[in-house]
């Protein structure tokens, strides 16, 4: 029986470790998918999990870059949520293939809805034309809870590769593949006219890397269970 108890203890510890590793990976506000092609148009989703057990998320505020502004931005309506898109004058005009861009979207705020404890929500945005002179775009985000707490997800990525305490959602930009001039986004995500305007929204978001982490963690638990069961079988096998 002592062996069985030790095996159960090992199994419980492995399960707790797996869950402990998986939850932080899903807890941050992220942008999905996390990669797009330079010079193209794309549709992304800001994925917002609720991290509190005693409060709901009631407002999300996403700031858009002004050093690499996006001429075409539109949002997908989300039932139960109000959305406000703010355009502002840029510090200095930015040259684009559509002409000098003097104003651009600087902020999008979703409010009026609710993300309950243990839930998450995705806020979808179509955007472009993505810049060609940078390898990432950072979108600082503020998450407001029903109790009044505001979590500021605005930490820039660390140069040493480690994760910041409150990392800002970051879209990595890679060189275009050489196919469609609008990159990997579907044609519906491209602008209808060669002038700053609002682009329609593309199809549903891709699968999350967070889900992959959870599945990997579940696989670890299943592996530990197999080892324990095998050890128990050897322990109980009768001798010749």
Coordinates of C-alpha atoms in Angstrom, one line a residue:
X1 CA 0.0 0.0 0.0
X2 CA 2.9 2.4 0.7
X3 CA 4.0 2.0 -2.9
X4 CA 0.4 2.9 -4.1
X5 CA 0.3 5.9 -1.9
X6 CA 3.7 7.1 -3.2
X7 CA 2.5 6.6 -6.7
X8 CA -0.6 8.6 -6.1
X9 CA 1.4 11.4 -4.5
X10 CA 3.7 11.6 -7.6
X11 CA 0.7 11.6 -9.9
X12 CA -1.0 14.4 -7.9
X13 CA 2.3 16.5 -7.9
X14 CA 2.7 16.0 -11.7
X15 CA -0.9 17.1 -12.3
X16 CA -0.5 20.2 -10.1
X17 CA 2.8 21.1 -11.9
X18 CA 1.1 20.7 -15.3
X19 CA -1.8 22.9 -14.4
X20 CA 0.5 25.5 -12.8
X21 CA 2.5 25.7 -16.0
X22 CA -0.5 25.9 -18.3
X23 CA -2.5 28.6 -16.5
X24 CA 0.1 31.4 -16.6
X25 CA 0.5 30.7 -20.3
X26 CA -3.1 31.5 -20.9
X27 CA -3.5 34.3 -18.4
X28 CA -2.1 37.2 -20.4
X29 CA -3.9 39.3 -22.9
X30 CA -2.6 38.2 -26.3
X31 CA -3.0 38.9 -30.0
X32 CA -4.0 35.9 -32.2
X33 CA -2.5 34.9 -34.5
X34 CA 0.8 36.4 -33.3
X35 CA 2.4 36.7 -36.7
X36 CA 1.6 38.5 -40.0
X37 CA 3.4 39.5 -43.2
X38 CA 5.0 42.9 -43.6
X39 CA 3.2 45.1 -46.1
X40 CA 0.0 43.0 -46.0
X41 CA -3.4 43.2 -44.4
X42 CA -4.6 40.9 -41.6
X43 CA -7.3 40.1 -39.2
X44 CA -6.4 39.5 -35.5
X45 CA -8.2 38.9 -32.3
X46 CA -7.2 40.4 -28.9
X47 CA -7.8 37.4 -26.6
X48 CA -8.7 38.5 -23.0
X49 CA -9.0 36.0 -20.2
X50 CA -10.5 36.9 -16.9
X51 CA -7.9 36.4 -14.2
X52 CA -9.9 37.2 -11.1
X53 CA -12.1 34.8 -9.1
X54 CA -14.2 37.6 -7.5
X55 CA -14.6 40.1 -10.4
X56 CA -15.6 40.3 -14.1
X57 CA -13.8 42.1 -16.9
X58 CA -16.0 45.0 -18.0
X59 CA -13.8 47.1 -20.3
X60 CA -10.9 46.6 -22.7
X61 CA -8.8 49.5 -24.1
X62 CA -6.3 48.8 -26.8
X63 CA -3.8 51.5 -27.9
X64 CA -2.5 51.4 -31.5
X65 CA 1.0 52.4 -32.5
X66 CA 1.5 56.0 -33.8
X67 CA 5.1 55.5 -34.9
X68 CA 3.8 52.8 -37.4
X69 CA 0.2 53.8 -37.9
X70 CA -2.3 51.7 -39.7
X71 CA -4.4 53.4 -42.4
X72 CA -7.2 50.8 -42.5
X73 CA -8.8 49.5 -39.2
X74 CA -12.2 48.1 -38.6
X75 CA -13.8 46.1 -35.8
X76 CA -16.1 43.1 -35.9
X77 CA -19.3 43.7 -33.8
X78 CA -19.5 41.7 -30.6
X79 CA -22.9 41.0 -29.1
X80 CA -23.3 42.6 -25.7
X81 CA -20.3 45.0 -26.1
X82 CA -20.2 48.6 -27.2
X83 CA -17.1 49.7 -29.2
X84 CA -15.5 53.1 -29.7
X85 CA -12.8 53.7 -32.3
X86 CA -10.8 56.8 -31.7
X87 CA -8.8 58.5 -34.5
X88 CA -6.1 61.0 -33.7
X89 CA -3.6 63.3 -35.4
X90 CA -0.2 61.7 -35.8
X91 CA 2.9 63.4 -34.3
X92 CA 4.1 63.7 -37.9
X93 CA 2.7 62.6 -41.3
X94 CA 3.7 59.1 -42.4
X95 CA 4.2 58.4 -46.1
X96 CA 2.3 55.4 -47.5
X97 CA 1.6 54.1 -51.0
X98 CA -1.8 55.7 -50.6
X99 CA -0.4 59.1 -49.8
X100 CA 0.7 61.0 -46.6
X101 CA -1.2 59.7 -43.6
X102 CA -1.9 62.4 -41.1
X103 CA -4.5 60.7 -38.9
X104 CA -5.0 57.1 -37.9
X105 CA -6.7 54.9 -35.3
X106 CA -5.0 55.5 -32.0
X107 CA -7.3 53.5 -29.6
X108 CA -10.2 51.1 -29.5
X109 CA -12.3 50.6 -26.4
X110 CA -14.8 47.8 -25.8
X111 CA -17.2 48.3 -22.8
X112 CA -20.7 47.4 -21.6
X113 CA -20.1 43.6 -21.7
X114 CA -18.7 41.2 -19.2
X115 CA -16.1 38.4 -19.1
X116 CA -16.9 36.3 -16.0
X117 CA -14.4 34.4 -13.9
X118 CA -13.0 31.4 -15.7
X119 CA -14.0 32.8 -19.1
X120 CA -12.3 34.6 -21.9
X121 CA -13.4 36.7 -24.9
X122 CA -11.9 37.6 -28.3
X123 CA -12.2 41.1 -29.8
X124 CA -11.6 41.0 -33.5
X125 CA -10.0 43.7 -35.6
X126 CA -9.1 44.0 -39.3
X127 CA -6.0 46.1 -40.0
X128 CA -3.5 47.2 -42.6
X129 CA -1.4 48.1 -44.4
X130 CA 1.2 46.6 -42.1
X131 CA 4.6 48.4 -42.1
X132 CA 7.6 47.0 -43.9
X133 CA 10.3 48.7 -41.8
X134 CA 9.7 47.0 -38.4
X135 CA 9.5 43.4 -37.2
X136 CA 6.8 43.9 -34.6
X137 CA 3.9 46.1 -33.6
X138 CA 3.0 46.5 -29.9
X139 CA -0.6 47.2 -28.7
X140 CA -0.6 48.2 -25.0
X141 CA -3.9 47.1 -23.4
X142 CA -5.8 48.1 -20.3
X143 CA -8.1 45.5 -18.7
X144 CA -10.7 46.9 -16.3
X145 CA -12.5 44.7 -13.7
X146 CA -15.9 45.2 -12.1
X147 CA -14.3 46.0 -8.8
X148 CA -12.5 49.0 -10.3
X149 CA -9.1 47.3 -10.7
X150 CA -7.2 48.2 -13.9
X151 CA -4.4 45.9 -15.2
X152 CA -2.1 47.6 -17.6
X153 CA -0.7 45.1 -20.1
X154 CA 2.0 47.5 -21.5
X155 CA 5.4 46.0 -20.8
X156 CA 7.6 45.8 -23.9
X157 CA 9.2 42.4 -24.8
X158 CA 12.5 41.9 -23.0
X159 CA 15.7 41.7 -25.0
X160 CA 16.9 38.6 -23.1
X161 CA 13.8 36.6 -24.3
X162 CA 12.2 36.2 -20.9
X163 CA 8.6 37.3 -20.4
X164 CA 7.7 40.6 -18.8
X165 CA 5.3 40.7 -15.8
X166 CA 2.5 42.4 -17.8
X167 CA 3.5 41.9 -21.5
X168 CA 1.7 44.0 -24.1
X169 CA 0.1 42.1 -26.9
X170 CA 2.7 42.0 -29.7
X171 CA 2.2 41.2 -33.4
X172 CA 5.4 39.9 -35.0
X173 CA 5.9 40.9 -38.6
X174 CA 7.8 38.7 -41.1
X175 CA 8.9 39.3 -44.7
X176 CA 6.3 38.8 -47.3
X177 CA 6.2 35.3 -48.9
X178 CA 6.1 36.8 -52.4
X179 CA 2.6 35.7 -53.2
X180 CA -0.5 37.9 -52.9
X181 CA 0.7 41.5 -52.4
X182 CA -1.7 41.8 -49.5
X183 CA 0.2 39.0 -47.6
X184 CA -1.5 36.1 -45.8
X185 CA -4.8 37.9 -45.2
X186 CA -7.7 37.0 -47.4
X187 CA -8.9 39.4 -50.1
X188 CA -11.8 40.5 -47.9
X189 CA -9.4 42.0 -45.4
X190 CA -7.9 44.3 -48.1
X191 CA -9.1 47.9 -48.6
X192 CA -11.8 48.5 -51.2
X193 CA -10.2 51.8 -52.5
X194 CA -6.7 53.3 -52.5
X195 CA -7.4 55.8 -49.8
X196 CA -7.4 55.6 -46.0
X197 CA -10.7 54.0 -45.1
X198 CA -12.2 51.2 -43.1
X199 CA -11.6 47.6 -44.2
X200 CA -14.1 44.7 -43.9
X201 CA -13.4 41.9 -41.4
X202 CA -12.0 38.6 -42.5
X203 CA -12.8 35.0 -41.4
X204 CA -12.6 33.5 -37.9
X205 CA -9.4 33.5 -35.8
X206 CA -6.9 30.7 -36.0
X207 CA -6.5 28.1 -33.2
X208 CA -4.6 29.3 -30.1
X209 CA -1.2 28.4 -29.0
X210 CA -2.6 28.5 -25.5
X211 CA -4.8 25.5 -26.3
X212 CA -1.8 23.7 -27.6
X213 CA 0.0 24.3 -24.3
X214 CA -3.0 22.9 -22.4
X215 CA -3.1 19.8 -24.6
X216 CA 0.6 19.3 -24.1
X217 CA 0.1 19.5 -20.3
X218 CA -2.7 17.0 -20.5
X219 CA -0.3 14.7 -22.4
X220 CA 2.2 15.0 -19.6
X221 CA -0.4 13.9 -17.1
X222 CA -1.5 10.9 -19.2
X223 CA 2.2 9.9 -19.5
X224 CA 2.7 10.0 -15.7
X225 CA -0.5 7.9 -15.2
X226 CA 0.9 5.3 -17.7
X227 CA 4.1 5.1 -15.8
X228 CA 2.3 4.7 -12.5
X229 CA 0.0 2.0 -13.8
X230 CA 2.9 0.1 -15.4
X231 CA 4.9 0.2 -12.1
X232 CA 1.9 -1.1 -10.2
X233 CA 1.5 -4.0 -12.7
X234 CA 5.1 -5.0 -12.2
X235 CA 4.8 -4.7 -8.5
X236 CA 1.8 -7.1 -8.4
X237 CA 3.1 -9.7 -10.9
X238 CA 3.4 -13.1 -9.2
X239 CA 6.9 -14.6 -9.0
X240 CA 7.6 -17.9 -10.8

